[in-house]
XYZ file of C-alpha atoms in Angstrom:
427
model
C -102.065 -45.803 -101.087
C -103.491 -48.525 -98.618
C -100.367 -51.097 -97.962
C -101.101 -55.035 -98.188
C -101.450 -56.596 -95.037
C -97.744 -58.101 -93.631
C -99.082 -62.034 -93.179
C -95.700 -63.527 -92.209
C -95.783 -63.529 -88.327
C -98.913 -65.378 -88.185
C -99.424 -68.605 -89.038
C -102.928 -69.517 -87.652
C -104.769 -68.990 -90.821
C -102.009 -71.605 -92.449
C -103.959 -74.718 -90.773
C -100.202 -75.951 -89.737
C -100.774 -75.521 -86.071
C -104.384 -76.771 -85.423
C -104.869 -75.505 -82.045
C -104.301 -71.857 -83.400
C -106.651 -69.356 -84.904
C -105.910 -66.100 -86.954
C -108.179 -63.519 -85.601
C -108.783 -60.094 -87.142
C -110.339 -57.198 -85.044
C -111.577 -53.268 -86.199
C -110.396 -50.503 -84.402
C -110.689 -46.400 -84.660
C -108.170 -45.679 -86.960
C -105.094 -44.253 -85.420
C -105.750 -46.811 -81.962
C -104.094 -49.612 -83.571
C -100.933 -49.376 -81.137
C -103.655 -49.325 -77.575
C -105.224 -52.493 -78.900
C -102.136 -54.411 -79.721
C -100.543 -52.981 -76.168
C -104.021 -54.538 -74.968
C -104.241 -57.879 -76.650
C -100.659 -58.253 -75.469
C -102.015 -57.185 -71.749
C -105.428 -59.294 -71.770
C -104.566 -62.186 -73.900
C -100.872 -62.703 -72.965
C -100.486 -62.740 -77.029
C -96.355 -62.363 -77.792
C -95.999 -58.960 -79.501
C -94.412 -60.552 -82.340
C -97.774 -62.919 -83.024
C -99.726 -59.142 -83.519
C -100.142 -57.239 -86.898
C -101.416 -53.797 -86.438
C -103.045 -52.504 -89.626
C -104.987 -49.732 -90.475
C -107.758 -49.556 -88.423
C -107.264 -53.140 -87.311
C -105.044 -55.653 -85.234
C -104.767 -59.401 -86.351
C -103.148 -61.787 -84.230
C -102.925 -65.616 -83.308
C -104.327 -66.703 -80.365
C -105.405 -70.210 -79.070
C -108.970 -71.435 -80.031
C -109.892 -71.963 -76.230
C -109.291 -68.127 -75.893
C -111.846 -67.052 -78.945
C -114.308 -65.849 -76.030
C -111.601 -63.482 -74.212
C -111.404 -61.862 -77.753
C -114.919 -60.391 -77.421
C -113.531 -59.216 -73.746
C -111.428 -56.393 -75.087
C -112.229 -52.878 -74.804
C -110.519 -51.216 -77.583
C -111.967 -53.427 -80.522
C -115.426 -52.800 -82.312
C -115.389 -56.214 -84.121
C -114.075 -59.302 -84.466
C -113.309 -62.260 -87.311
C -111.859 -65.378 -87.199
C -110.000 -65.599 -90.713
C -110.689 -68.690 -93.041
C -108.780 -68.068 -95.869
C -105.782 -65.642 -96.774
C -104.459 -65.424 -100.401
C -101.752 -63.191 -99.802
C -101.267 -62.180 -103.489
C -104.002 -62.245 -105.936
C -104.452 -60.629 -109.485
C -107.543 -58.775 -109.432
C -107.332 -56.446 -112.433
C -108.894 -58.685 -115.191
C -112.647 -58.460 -116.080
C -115.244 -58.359 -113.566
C -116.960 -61.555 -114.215
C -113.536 -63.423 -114.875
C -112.053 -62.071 -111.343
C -115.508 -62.667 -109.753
C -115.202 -66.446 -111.516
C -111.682 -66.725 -109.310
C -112.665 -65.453 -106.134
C -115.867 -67.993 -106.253
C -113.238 -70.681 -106.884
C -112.011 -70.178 -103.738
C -114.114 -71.011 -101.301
C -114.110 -75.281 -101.514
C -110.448 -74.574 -100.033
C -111.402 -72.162 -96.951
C -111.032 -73.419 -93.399
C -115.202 -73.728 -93.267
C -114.503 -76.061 -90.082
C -112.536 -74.020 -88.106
C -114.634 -70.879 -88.880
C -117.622 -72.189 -88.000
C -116.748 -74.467 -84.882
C -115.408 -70.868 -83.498
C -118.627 -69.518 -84.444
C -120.201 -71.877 -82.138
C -118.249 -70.991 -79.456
C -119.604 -67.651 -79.562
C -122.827 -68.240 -80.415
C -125.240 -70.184 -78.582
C -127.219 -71.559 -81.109
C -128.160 -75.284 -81.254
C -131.308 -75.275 -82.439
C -129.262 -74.482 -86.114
C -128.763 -78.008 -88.234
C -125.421 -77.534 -89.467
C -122.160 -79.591 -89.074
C -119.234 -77.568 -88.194
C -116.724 -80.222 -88.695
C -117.558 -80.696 -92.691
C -116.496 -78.984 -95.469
C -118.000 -76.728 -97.955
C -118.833 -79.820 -100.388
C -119.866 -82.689 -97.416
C -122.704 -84.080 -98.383
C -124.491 -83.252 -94.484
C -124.498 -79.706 -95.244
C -126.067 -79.696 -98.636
C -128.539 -81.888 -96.492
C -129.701 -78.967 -94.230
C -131.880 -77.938 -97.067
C -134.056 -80.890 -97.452
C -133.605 -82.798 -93.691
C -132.191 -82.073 -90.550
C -130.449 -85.521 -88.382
C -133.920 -85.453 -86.469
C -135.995 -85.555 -89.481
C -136.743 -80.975 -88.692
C -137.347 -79.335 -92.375
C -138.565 -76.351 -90.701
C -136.666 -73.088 -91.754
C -135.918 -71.998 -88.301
C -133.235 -75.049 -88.338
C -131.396 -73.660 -91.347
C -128.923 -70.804 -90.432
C -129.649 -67.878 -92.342
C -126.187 -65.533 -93.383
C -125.184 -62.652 -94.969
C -122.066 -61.803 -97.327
C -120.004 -58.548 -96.877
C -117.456 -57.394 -99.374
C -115.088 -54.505 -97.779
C -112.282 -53.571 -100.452
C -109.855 -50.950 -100.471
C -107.333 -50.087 -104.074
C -107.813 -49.279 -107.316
C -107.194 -51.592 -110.344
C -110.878 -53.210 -109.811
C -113.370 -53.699 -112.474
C -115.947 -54.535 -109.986
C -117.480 -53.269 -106.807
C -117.809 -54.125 -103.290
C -121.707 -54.893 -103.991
C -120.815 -57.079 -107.019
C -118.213 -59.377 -104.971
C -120.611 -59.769 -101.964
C -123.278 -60.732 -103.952
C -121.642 -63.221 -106.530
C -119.592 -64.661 -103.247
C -122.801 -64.668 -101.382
C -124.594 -66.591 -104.163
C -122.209 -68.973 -104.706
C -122.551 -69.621 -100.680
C -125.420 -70.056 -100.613
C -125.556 -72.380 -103.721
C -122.807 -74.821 -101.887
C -124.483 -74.726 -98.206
C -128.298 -73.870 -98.870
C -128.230 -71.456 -96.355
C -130.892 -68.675 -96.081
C -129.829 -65.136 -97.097
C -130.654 -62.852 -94.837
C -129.999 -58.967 -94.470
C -130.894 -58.095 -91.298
C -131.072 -60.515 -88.032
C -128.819 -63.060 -89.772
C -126.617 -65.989 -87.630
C -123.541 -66.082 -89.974
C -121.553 -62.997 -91.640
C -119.089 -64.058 -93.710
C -116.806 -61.374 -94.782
C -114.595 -60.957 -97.842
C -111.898 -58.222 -97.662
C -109.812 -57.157 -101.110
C -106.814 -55.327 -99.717
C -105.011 -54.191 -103.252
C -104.026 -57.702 -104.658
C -104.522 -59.849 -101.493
C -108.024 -61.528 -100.082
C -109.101 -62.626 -97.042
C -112.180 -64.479 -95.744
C -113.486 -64.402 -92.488
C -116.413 -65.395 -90.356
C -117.772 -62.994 -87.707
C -117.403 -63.619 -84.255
C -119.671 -60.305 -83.010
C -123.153 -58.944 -84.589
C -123.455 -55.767 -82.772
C -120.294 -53.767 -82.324
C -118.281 -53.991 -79.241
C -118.160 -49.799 -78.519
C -122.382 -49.933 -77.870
C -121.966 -49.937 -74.009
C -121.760 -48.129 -70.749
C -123.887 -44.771 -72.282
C -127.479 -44.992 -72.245
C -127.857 -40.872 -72.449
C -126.245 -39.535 -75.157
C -124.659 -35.675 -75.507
C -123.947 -33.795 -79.132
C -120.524 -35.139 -78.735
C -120.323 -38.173 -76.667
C -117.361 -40.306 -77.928
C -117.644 -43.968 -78.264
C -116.393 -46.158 -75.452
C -113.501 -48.054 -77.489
C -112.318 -44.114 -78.112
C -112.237 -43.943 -74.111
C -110.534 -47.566 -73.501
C -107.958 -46.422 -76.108
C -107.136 -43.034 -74.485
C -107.278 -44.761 -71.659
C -104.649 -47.216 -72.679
C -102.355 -44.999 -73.788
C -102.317 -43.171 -70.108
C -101.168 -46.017 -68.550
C -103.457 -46.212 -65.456
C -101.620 -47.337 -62.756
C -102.847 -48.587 -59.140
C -104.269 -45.820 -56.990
C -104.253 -43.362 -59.810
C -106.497 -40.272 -59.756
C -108.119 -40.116 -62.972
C -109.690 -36.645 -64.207
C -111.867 -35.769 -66.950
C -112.391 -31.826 -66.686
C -114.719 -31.847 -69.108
C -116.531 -35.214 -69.542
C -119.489 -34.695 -71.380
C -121.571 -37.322 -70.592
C -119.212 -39.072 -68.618
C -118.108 -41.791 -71.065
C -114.246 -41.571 -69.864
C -114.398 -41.799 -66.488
C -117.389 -45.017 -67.295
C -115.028 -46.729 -69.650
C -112.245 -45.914 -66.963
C -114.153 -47.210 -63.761
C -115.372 -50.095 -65.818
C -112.122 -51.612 -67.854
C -109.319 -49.975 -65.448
C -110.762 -50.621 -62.380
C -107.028 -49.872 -61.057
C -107.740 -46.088 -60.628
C -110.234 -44.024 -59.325
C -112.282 -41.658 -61.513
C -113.511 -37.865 -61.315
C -115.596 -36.414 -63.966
C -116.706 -32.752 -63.696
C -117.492 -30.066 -66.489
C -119.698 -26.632 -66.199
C -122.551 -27.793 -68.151
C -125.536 -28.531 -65.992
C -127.209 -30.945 -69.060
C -124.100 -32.441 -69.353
C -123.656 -33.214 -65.099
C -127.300 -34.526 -65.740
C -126.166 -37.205 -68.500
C -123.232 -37.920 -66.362
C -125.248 -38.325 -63.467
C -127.981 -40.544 -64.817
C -125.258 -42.614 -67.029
C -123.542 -43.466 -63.529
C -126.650 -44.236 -62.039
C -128.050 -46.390 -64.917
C -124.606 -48.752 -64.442
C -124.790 -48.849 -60.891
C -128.108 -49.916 -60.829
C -127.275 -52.540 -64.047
C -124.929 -54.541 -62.166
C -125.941 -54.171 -58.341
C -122.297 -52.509 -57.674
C -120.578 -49.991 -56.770
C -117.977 -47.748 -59.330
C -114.792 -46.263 -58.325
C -116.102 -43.004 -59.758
C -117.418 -39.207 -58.685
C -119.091 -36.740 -60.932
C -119.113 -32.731 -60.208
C -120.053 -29.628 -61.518
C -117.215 -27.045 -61.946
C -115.519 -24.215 -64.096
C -112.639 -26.275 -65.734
C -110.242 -22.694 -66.241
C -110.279 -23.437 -62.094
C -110.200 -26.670 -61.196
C -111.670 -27.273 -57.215
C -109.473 -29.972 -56.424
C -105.953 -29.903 -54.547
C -102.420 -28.651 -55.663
C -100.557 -31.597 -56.656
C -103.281 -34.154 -56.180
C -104.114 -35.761 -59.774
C -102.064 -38.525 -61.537
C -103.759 -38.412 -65.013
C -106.000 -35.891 -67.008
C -108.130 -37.527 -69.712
C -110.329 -35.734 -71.459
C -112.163 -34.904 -75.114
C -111.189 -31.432 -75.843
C -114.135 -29.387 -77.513
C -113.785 -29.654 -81.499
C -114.581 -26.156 -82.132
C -117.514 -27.820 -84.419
C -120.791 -28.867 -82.636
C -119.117 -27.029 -79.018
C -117.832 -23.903 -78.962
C -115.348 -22.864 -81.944
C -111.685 -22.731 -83.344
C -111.380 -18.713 -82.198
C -113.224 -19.625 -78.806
C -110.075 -22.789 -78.306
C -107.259 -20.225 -78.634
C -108.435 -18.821 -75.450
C -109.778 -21.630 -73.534
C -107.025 -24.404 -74.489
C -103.710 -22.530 -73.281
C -106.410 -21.723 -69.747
C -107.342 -24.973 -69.643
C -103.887 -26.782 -69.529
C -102.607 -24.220 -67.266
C -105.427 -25.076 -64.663
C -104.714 -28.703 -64.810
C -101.103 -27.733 -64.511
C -101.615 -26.872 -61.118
C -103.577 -29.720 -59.590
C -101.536 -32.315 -61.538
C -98.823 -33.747 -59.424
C -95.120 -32.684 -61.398
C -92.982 -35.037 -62.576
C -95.058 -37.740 -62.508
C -98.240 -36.357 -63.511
C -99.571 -37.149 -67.359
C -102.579 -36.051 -70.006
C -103.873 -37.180 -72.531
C -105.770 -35.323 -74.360
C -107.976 -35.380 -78.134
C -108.838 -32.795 -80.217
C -109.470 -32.123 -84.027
C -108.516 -28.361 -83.583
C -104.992 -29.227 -84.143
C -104.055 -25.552 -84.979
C -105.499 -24.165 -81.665
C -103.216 -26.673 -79.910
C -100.103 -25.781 -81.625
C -100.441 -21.976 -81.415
C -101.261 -22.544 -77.775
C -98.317 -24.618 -76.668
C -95.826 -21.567 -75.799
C -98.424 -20.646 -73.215
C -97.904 -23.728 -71.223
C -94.614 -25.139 -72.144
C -93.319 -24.392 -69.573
C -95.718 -26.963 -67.597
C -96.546 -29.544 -69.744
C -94.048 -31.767 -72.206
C -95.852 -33.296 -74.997
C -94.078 -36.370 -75.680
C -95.722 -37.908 -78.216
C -98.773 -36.964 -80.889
C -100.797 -39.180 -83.037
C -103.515 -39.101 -85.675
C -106.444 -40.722 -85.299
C -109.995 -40.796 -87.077
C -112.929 -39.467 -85.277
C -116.295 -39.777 -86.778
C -114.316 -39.220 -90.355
C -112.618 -36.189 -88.896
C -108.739 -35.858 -88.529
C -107.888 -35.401 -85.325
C -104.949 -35.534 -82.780
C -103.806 -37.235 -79.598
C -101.360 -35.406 -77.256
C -99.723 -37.222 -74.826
C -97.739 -35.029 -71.965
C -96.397 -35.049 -69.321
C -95.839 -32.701 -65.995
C -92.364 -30.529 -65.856
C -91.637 -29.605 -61.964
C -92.534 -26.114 -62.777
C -95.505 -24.498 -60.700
C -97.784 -22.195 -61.899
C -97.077 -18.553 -60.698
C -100.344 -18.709 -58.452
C -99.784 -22.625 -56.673
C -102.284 -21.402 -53.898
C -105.531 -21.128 -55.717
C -107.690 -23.692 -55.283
C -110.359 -22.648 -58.048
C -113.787 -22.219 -56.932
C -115.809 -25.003 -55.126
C -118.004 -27.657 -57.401
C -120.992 -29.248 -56.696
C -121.223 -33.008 -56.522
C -123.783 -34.481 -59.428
């Protein structure tokens, strides 16, 4: 059963302290810990001022600083919040609870929300006046006049509703809040509904008995960057920044991704944690290509340089140094679209044990994903004698449950320290 969100630490969405703002972000389920750890690192937000929740982090943070929200790497989206009623009773009949929640919106922070939506979005050529409230008489003139005397449409902002709800108890639907919400919206501002290409979202989300309102601050998700050439399995670059985030890069770190795919680890990596330097290698030639072209496409983007290298090698024998990696980081096959759960329980135990040898001990550290938990488990006498998982967490990838393993090095060698696998090719 989903647990109500834990409101006390925060007091932005209050309206007592007018310079802070409430904001609520999305994240892969199971990263909620890497995006606090980063809002704490990026924003300088006090760890107490953070809620993680499932599949989200909501925190206070200054107004100024609403821009630097759309600057982290482990969110997808981002709302400023408008309106919390921390306990609700939402079991009566559907047009009685609808008849409630429409009640609600003359007291919602509409100011705040959409002065923050401004300073997102550059849009003045939109006739609306962020510093009224739901019933001010100059918004309810948007539909007839504009302050210059503009009726045309293109002056009205258009919007959408979005009901996201999560319990049981509820005579009515997702669908049936967004759109009685949505109407009643649209009744009180005269704003144009709009599906698709809209300015405003406003977004209502039912947690059990609690509600919250919020106001986008992002229309296309924050993970659509870096990749321009896809694989079967290429993972989504707030995945990377959060496995990234939990390795800790630290200065002058070599990074390794033995089998990258298209390269979005080592991207995300040479992009967001510019602190390290990046290798990505893996046998497939198609998959060098992508990695290749992705690298190129980026480089060629923003006239620069990466602290990255791409290669072509056999990842049961790693070409690269005894001792000479700080971090693996890497997207283990599935055993679903790549490969398969029988083919794992040979390649896993080979795999760790070659990256047991170029990874420095001690120090060195993995992190590694993989929904073919049982392949992992079976396969851990075969290299614990290298590799110390400390820690393992679930996380949801693409609706499948899957696992994070984060190890570290043992000073143990591997019996044969002097092979240096077989040589790569650059891509």
């Amino acid at each position: 059963m989903a647990l109500a969100v834990n409101w006390s630490p925060l007091v932005g969405w209050t309206g007592r302290e007018p310079d802070v703002v409430t904001v609520e972000c999305s994240v892969v389920t199971g990263f909620e810990l890497a995006a606090q750890q980063e809002v704490q690192d990026r924003l300088g937000v006090a760890a107490a001022a953070i809620v993680p929740h499932q599949g989200r982090v909501i925190f206070d943070i200054a107004g100024s600083q609403l821009p630097q929200v759309l600057s982290l790497r482990t969110i997808d989206n981002a709302w400023i919040l408008v309106g919390v009623i921390p306990q609700m009773d939402l079991t009566g009949p559907e047009d009685e609870t609808l008849e409630r929640l429409i009640a609600l919106l003359p007291d919602l922070d509409w100011p705040r929300g959409l002065a923050a939506w401004r300073r997102i979005f550059n849009r003045p050529h939109l006739n609306f006046d962020s510093d009224q409230g739901i019933d001010s008489e100059p918004i309810k003139r948007v539909k007839i006049i504009g302050d210059e005397g503009d009726t045309s449409p293109d002056s009205i902002p258009s919007f959408r509703c979005t009901c996201y709800r999560t319990g049981t108890g509820h005579a009515f639907g997702s669908m049936d809040a967004a759109k009685a919400i949505g109407g009643a919206i649209q009744d009180k501002f005269q704003w144009r509904v709009r599906m698709k290409d809209f300015d405003i979202e406003v977004v209502v989300n039912i947690d059990i008995s609690q509600v919250y309102f919020g106001i986008s601050l992002t229309h296309v998700s924050l993970f659509k960057r870096n990749i321009e050439h896809f694989g079967p399995t290429t993972l989504r670059a707030t995945i990377c920044s959060s496995l990234l985030k939990l390795a800790n890069i630290q200065p002058g770190d070599v990074v390794v991704d033995p089998m990258c795919g298209g390269g979005s680890i080592p991207i995300e990596g040479a992009l967001g944690y510019r602190q390290g330097f990046y290798l990505a290698g893996d046998y497939h030639e198609l998959a060098c290509g992508r990695t290749k072209d992705n690298i190129q496409a980026l480089v060629t983007r923003d006239n620069k340089g990466l602290p990255i290298d791409g290669f072509q090698w056999d990842v049961t024998s790693i070409p690269l140094k005894t001792a000479s990696v700080d971090v693996f980081v890497t997207d283990l096959p599935f055993g679903k679209r790549s490969g398969s759960k029988a083919d794992n329980r040979v390649l896993y135990p080979r795999v760790l044990l070659s990256m047991a040898r170029v990874v420095k001990p001690n120090s060195g550290r993995a992190v590694l994903l993989t929904q073919d938990k049982t392949s992992m488990f079976k396969s851990t006498g075969k290299f614990s004698a290298y590799w110390k998982t400390t820690k393992h967490s679930y996380c949801n990838i693409g609706g499948l449950a899957a696992l994070v393993f984060m190890m570290t090095r043992t000073d143990k060698m591997p019996d044969d320290p002097s092979s240096e696998g077989r040589p790569a090719s650059t891509s």
